[in-house]
Tab-separated table of N, CA, C and O in Angstrom:
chain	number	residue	atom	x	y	z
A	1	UNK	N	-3.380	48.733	-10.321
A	1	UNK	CA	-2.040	48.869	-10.845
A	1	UNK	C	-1.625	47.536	-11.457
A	1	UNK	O	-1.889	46.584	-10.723
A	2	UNK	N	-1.017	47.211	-12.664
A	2	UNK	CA	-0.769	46.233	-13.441
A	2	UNK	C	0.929	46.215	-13.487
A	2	UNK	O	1.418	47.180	-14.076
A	3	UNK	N	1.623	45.491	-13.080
A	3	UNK	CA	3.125	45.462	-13.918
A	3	UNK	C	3.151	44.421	-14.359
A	3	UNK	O	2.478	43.403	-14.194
A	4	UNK	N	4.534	44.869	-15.355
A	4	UNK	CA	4.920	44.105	-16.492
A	4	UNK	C	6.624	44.183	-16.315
A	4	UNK	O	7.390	45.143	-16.397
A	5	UNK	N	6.852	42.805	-16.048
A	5	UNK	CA	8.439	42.878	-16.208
A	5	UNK	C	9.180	42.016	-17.563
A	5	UNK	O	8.647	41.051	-18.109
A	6	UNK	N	10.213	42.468	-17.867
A	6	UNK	CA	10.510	42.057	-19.175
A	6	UNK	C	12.268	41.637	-18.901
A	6	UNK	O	13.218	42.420	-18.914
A	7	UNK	N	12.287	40.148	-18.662
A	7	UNK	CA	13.224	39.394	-18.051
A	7	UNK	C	14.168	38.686	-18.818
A	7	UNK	O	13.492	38.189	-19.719
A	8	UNK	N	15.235	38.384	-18.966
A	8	UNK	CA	16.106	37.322	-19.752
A	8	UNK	C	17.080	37.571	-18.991
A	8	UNK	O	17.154	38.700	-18.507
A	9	UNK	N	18.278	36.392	-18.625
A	9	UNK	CA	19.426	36.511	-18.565
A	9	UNK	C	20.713	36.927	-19.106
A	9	UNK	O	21.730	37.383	-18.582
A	10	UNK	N	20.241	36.516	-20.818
A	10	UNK	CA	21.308	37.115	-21.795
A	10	UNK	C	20.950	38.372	-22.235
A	10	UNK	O	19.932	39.063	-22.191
A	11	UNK	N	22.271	38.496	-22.749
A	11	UNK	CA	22.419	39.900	-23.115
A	11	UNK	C	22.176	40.194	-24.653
A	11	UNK	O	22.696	39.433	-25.469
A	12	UNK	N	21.483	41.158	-25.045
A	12	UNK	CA	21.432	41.340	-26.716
A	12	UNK	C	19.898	40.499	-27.199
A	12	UNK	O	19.717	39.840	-28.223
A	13	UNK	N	19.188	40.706	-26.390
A	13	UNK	CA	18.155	39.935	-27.056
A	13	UNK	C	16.513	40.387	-27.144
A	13	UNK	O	15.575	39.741	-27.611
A	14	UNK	N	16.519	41.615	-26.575
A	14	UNK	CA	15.915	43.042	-27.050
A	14	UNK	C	14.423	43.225	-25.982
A	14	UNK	O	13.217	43.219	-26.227
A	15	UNK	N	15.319	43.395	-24.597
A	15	UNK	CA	14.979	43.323	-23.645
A	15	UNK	C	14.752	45.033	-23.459
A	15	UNK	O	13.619	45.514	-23.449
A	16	UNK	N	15.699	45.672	-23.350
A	16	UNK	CA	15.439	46.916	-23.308
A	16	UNK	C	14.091	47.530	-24.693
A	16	UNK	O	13.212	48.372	-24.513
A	17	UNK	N	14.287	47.010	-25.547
A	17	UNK	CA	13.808	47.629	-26.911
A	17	UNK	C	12.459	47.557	-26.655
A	17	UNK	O	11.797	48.580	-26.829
A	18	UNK	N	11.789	46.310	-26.185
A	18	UNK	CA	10.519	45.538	-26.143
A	18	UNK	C	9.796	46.621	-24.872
A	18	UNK	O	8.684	47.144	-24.940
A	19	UNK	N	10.976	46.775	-23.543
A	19	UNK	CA	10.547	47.220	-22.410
A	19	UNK	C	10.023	48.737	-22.923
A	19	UNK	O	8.885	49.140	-22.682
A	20	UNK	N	10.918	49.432	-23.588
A	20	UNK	CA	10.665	51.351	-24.389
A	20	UNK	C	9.157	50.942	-25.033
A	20	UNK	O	8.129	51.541	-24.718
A	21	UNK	N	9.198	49.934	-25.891
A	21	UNK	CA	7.850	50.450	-26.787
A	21	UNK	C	6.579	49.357	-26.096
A	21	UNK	O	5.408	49.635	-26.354
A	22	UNK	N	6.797	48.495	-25.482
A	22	UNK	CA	5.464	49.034	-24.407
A	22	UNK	C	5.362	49.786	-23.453
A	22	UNK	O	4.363	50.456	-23.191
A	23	UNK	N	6.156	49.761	-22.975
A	23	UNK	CA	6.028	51.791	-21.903
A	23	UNK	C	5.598	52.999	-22.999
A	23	UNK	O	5.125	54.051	-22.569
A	24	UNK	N	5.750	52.829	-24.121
A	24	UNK	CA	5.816	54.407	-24.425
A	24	UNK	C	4.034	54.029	-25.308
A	24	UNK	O	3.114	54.842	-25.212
A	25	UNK	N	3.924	53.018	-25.903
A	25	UNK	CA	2.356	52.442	-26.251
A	25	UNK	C	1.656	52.894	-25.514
A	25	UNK	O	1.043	53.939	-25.734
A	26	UNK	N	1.551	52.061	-24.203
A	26	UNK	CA	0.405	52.131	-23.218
A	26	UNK	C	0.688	53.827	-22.532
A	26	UNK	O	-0.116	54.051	-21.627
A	27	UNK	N	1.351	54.633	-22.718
A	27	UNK	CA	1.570	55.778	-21.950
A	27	UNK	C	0.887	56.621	-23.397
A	27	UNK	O	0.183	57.625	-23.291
A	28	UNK	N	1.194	56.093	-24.484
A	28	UNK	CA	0.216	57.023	-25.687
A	28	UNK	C	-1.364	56.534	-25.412
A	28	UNK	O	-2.309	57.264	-25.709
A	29	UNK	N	-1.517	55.367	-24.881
A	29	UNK	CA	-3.305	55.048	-25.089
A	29	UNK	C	-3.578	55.921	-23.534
A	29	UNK	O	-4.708	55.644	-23.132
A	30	UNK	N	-3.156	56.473	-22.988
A	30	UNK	CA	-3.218	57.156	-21.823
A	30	UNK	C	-2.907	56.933	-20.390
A	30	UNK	O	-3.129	57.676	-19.435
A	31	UNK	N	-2.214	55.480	-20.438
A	31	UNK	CA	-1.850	54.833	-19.053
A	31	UNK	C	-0.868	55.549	-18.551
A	31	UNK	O	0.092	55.851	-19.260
A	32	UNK	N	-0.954	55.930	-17.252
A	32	UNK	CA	0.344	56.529	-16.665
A	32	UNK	C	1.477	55.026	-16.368
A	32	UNK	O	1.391	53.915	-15.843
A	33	UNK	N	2.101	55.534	-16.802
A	33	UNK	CA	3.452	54.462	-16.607
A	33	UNK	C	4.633	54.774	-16.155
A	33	UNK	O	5.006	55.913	-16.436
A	34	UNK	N	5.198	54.255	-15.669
A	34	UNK	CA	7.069	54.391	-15.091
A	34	UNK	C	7.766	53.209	-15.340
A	34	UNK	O	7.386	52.065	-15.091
A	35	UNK	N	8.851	53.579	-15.866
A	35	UNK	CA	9.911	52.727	-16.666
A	35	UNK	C	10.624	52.243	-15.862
A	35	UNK	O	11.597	52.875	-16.273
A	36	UNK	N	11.078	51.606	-14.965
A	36	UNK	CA	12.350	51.052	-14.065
A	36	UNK	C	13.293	50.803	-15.259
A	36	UNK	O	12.862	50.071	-16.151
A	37	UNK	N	14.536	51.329	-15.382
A	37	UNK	CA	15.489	50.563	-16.062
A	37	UNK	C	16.408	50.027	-15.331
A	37	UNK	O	17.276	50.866	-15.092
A	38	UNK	N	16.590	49.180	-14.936
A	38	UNK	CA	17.435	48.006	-14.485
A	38	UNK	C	18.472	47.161	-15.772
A	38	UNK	O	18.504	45.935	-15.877
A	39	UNK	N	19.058	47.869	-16.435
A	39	UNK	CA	20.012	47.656	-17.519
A	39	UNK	C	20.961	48.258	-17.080
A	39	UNK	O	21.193	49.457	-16.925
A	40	UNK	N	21.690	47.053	-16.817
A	40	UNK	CA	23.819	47.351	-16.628
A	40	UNK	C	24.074	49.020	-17.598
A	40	UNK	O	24.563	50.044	-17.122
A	41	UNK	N	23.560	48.821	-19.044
A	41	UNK	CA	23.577	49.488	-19.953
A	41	UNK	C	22.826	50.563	-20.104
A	41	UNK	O	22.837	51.215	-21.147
A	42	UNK	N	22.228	50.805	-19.264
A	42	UNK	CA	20.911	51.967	-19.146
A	42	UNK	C	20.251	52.241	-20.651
A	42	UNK	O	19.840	53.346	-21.005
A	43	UNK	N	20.227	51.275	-21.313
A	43	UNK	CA	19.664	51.112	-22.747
A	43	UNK	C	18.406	51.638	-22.990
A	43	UNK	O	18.085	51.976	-24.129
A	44	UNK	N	17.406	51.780	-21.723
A	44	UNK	CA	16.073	51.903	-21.740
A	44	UNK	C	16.001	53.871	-21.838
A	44	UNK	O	15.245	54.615	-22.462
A	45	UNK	N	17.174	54.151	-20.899
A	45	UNK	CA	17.035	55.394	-20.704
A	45	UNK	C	17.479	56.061	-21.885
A	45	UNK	O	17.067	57.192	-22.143
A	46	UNK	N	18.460	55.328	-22.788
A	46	UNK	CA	19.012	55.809	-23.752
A	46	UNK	C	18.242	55.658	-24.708
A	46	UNK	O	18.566	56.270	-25.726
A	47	UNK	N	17.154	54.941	-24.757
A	47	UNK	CA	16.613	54.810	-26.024
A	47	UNK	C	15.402	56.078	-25.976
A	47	UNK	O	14.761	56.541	-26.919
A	48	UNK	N	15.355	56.443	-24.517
A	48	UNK	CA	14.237	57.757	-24.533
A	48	UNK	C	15.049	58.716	-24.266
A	48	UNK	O	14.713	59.409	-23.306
A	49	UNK	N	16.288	59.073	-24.944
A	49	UNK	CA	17.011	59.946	-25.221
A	49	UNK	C	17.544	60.685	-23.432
A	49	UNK	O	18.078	61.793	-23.369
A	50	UNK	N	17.368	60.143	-22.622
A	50	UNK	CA	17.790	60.459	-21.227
A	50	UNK	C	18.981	60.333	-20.932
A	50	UNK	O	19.016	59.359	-20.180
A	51	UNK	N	20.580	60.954	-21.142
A	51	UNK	CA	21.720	60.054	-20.992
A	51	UNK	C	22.164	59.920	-19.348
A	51	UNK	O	21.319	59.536	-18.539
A	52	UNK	N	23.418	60.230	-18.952
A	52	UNK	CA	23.457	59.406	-16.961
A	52	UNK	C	23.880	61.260	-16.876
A	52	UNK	O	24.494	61.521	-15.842
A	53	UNK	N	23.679	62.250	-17.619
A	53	UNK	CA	24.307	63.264	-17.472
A	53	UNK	C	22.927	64.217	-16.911
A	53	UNK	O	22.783	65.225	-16.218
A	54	UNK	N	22.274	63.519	-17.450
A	54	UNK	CA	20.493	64.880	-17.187
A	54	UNK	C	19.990	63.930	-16.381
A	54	UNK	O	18.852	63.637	-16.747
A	55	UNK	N	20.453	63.143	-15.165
A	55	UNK	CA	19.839	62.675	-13.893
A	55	UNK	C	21.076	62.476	-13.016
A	55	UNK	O	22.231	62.212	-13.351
A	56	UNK	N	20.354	62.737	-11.390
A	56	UNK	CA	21.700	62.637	-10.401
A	56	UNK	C	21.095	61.544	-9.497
A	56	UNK	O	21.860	60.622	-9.214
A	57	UNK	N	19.723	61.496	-8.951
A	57	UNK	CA	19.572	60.302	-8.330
A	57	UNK	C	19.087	58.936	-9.017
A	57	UNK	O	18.463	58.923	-10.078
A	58	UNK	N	19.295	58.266	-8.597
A	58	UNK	CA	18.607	56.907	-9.463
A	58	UNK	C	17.878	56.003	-8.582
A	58	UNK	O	17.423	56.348	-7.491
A	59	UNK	N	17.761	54.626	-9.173
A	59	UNK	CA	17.155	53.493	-8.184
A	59	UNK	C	18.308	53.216	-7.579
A	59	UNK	O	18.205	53.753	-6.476
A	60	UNK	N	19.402	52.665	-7.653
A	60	UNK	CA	20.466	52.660	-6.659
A	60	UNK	C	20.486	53.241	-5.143
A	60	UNK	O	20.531	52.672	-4.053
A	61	UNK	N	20.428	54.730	-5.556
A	61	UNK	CA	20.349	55.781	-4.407
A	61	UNK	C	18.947	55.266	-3.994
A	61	UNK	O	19.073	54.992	-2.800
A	62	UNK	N	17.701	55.001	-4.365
A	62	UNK	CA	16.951	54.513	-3.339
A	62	UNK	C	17.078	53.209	-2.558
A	62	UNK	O	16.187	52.902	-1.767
A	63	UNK	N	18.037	52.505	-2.723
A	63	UNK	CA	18.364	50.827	-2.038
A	63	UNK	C	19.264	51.420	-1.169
A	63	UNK	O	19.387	50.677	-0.195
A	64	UNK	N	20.083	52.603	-1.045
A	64	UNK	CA	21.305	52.587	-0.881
A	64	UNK	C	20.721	53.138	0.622
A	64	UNK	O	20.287	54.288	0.562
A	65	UNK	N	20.650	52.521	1.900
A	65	UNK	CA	20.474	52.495	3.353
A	65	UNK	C	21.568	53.972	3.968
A	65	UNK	O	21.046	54.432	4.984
A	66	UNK	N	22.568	54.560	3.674
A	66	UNK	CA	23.112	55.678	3.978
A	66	UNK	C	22.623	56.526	3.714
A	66	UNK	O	22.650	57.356	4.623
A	67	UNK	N	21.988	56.915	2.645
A	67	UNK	CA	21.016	57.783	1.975
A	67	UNK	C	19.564	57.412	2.492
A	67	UNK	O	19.116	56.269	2.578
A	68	UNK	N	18.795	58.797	2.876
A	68	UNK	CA	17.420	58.603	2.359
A	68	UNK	C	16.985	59.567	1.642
A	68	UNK	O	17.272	60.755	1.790
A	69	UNK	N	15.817	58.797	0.315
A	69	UNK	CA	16.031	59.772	-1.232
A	69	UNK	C	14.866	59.388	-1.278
A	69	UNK	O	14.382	58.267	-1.124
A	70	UNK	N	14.388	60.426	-1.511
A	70	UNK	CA	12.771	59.914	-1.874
A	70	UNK	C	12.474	59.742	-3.456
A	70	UNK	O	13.007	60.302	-4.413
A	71	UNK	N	11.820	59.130	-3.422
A	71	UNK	CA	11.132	58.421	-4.563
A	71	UNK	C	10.973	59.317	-6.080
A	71	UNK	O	10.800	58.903	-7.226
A	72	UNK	N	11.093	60.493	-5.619
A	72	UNK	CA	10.014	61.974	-6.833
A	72	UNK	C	11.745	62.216	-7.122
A	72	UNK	O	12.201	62.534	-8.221
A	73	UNK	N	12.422	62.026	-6.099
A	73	UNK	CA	14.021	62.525	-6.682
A	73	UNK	C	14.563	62.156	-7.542
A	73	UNK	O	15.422	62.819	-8.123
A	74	UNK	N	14.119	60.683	-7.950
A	74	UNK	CA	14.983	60.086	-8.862
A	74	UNK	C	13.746	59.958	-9.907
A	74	UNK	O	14.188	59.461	-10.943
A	75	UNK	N	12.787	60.143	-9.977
A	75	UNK	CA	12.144	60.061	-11.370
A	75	UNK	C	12.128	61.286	-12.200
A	75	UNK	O	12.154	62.441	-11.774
A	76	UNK	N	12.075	60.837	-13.649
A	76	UNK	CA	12.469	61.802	-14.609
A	76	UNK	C	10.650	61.232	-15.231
A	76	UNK	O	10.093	60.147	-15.064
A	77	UNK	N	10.168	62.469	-15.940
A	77	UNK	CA	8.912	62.357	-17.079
A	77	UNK	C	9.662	62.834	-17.994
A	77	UNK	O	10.080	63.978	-18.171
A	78	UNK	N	9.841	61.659	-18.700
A	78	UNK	CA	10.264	61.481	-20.370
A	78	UNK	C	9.326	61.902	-21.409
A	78	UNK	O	9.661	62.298	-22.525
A	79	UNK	N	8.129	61.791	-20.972
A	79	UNK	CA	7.159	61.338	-22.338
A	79	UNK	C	5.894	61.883	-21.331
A	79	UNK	O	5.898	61.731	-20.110
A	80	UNK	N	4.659	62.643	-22.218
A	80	UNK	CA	3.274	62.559	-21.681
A	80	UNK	C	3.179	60.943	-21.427
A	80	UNK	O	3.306	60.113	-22.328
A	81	UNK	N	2.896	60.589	-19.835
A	81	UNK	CA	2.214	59.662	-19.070
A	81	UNK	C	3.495	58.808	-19.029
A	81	UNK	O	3.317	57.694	-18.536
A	82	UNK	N	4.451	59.017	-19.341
A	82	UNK	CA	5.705	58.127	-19.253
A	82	UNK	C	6.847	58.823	-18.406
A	82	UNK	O	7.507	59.842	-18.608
A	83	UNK	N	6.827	57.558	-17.011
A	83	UNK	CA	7.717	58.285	-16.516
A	83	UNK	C	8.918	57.393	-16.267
A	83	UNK	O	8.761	56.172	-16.239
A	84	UNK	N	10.620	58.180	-16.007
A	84	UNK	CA	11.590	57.070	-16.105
A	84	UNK	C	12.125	57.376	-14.597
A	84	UNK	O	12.200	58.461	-14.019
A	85	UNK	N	12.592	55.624	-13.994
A	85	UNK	CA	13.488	55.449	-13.101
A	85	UNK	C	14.460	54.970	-13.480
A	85	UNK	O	14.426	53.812	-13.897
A	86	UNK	N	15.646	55.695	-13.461
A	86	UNK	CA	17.181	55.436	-13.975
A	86	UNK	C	17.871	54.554	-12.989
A	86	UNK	O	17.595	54.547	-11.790
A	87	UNK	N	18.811	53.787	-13.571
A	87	UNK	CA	19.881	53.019	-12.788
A	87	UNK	C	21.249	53.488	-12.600
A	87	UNK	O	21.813	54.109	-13.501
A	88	UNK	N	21.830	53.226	-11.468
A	88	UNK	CA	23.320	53.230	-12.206
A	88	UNK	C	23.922	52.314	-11.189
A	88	UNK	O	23.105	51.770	-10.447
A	89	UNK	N	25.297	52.008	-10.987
A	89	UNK	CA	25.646	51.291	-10.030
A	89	UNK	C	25.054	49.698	-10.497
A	89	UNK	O	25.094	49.083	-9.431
A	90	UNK	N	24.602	48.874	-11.419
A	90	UNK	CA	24.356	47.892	-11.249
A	90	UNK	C	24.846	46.955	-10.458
A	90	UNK	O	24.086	46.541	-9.583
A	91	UNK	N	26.016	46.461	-10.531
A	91	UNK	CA	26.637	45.452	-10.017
A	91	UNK	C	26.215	45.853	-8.367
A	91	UNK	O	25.629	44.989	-7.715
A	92	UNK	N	26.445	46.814	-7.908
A	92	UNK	CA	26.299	47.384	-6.535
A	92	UNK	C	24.452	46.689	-6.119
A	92	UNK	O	24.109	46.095	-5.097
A	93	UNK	N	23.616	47.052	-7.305
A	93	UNK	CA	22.559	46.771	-6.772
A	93	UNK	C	21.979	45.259	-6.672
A	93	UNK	O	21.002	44.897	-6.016
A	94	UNK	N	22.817	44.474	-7.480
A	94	UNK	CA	22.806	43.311	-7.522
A	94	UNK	C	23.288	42.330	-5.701
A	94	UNK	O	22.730	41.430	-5.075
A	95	UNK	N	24.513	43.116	-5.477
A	95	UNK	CA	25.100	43.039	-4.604
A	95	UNK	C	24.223	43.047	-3.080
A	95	UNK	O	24.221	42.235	-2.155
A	96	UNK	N	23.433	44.458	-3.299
A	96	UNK	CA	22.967	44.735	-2.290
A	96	UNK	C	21.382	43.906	-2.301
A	96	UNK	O	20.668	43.974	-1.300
A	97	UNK	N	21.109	43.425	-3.071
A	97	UNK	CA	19.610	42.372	-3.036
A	97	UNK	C	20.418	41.220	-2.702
A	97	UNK	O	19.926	40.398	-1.928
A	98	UNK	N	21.247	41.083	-3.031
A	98	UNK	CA	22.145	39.730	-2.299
A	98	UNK	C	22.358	39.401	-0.567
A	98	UNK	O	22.324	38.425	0.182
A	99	UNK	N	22.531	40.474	-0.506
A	99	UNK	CA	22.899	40.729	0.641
A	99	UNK	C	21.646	40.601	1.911
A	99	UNK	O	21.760	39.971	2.963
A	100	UNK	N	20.464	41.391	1.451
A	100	UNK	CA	19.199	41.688	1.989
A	100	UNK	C	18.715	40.313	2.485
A	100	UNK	O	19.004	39.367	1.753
A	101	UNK	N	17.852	39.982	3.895
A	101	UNK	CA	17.717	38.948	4.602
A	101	UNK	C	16.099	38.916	3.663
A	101	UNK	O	15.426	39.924	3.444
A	102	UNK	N	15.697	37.340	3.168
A	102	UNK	CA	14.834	36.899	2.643
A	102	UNK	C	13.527	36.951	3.458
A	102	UNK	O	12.466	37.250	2.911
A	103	UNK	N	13.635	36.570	5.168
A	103	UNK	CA	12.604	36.578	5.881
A	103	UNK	C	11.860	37.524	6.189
A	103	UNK	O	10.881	37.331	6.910
């Protein structure tokens, strides 16, 4: 298994754009892939036409310790070999890795 994360602090600088078309590349040369979108903006999901209306669980709901959600709940297959994990709640998930003990 290989990942690839695609990182910046600022905003607008084509973080989501870069993240869609190597996920959707390597998922055409036949790699199975899954998209984490971790965008405030869910830009990633929007750019594979997924809006927050055609998904109910996300990565959120899997951090979220009141809930247990399994993993297959919140993924969507967008694309042959491309599959998406949606966000929502950012700030919340930011919050809650904050929170989480390092040791």
């Amino acid at each position: 298994m290989k990942k690839i994360a695609v990182l910046n602090n600022k905003g607008g600088v084509g973080k989501s754009t870069v993240s869609v078309q190597i996920s959707h590349g390597l998922a055409k040369l036949g790699f199975k892939v899954i998209l984490i979108d971790l965008d405030g903006q869910n830009d990633s999901s929007l750019f594979l036409g997924v809006s927050s209306s055609e998904y109910k669980k996300t990565f959120y709901d899997l951090i979220d310790k009141r809930n247990k959600i399994d993993l297959n709940d919140c993924i969507l297959n967008v694309r042959e070999n491309l599959d998406l994990l949606p966000n929502s709640n950012i700030e919340e998930i930011n919050a809650e890795f904050y929170r989480e003990s390092r040791i």
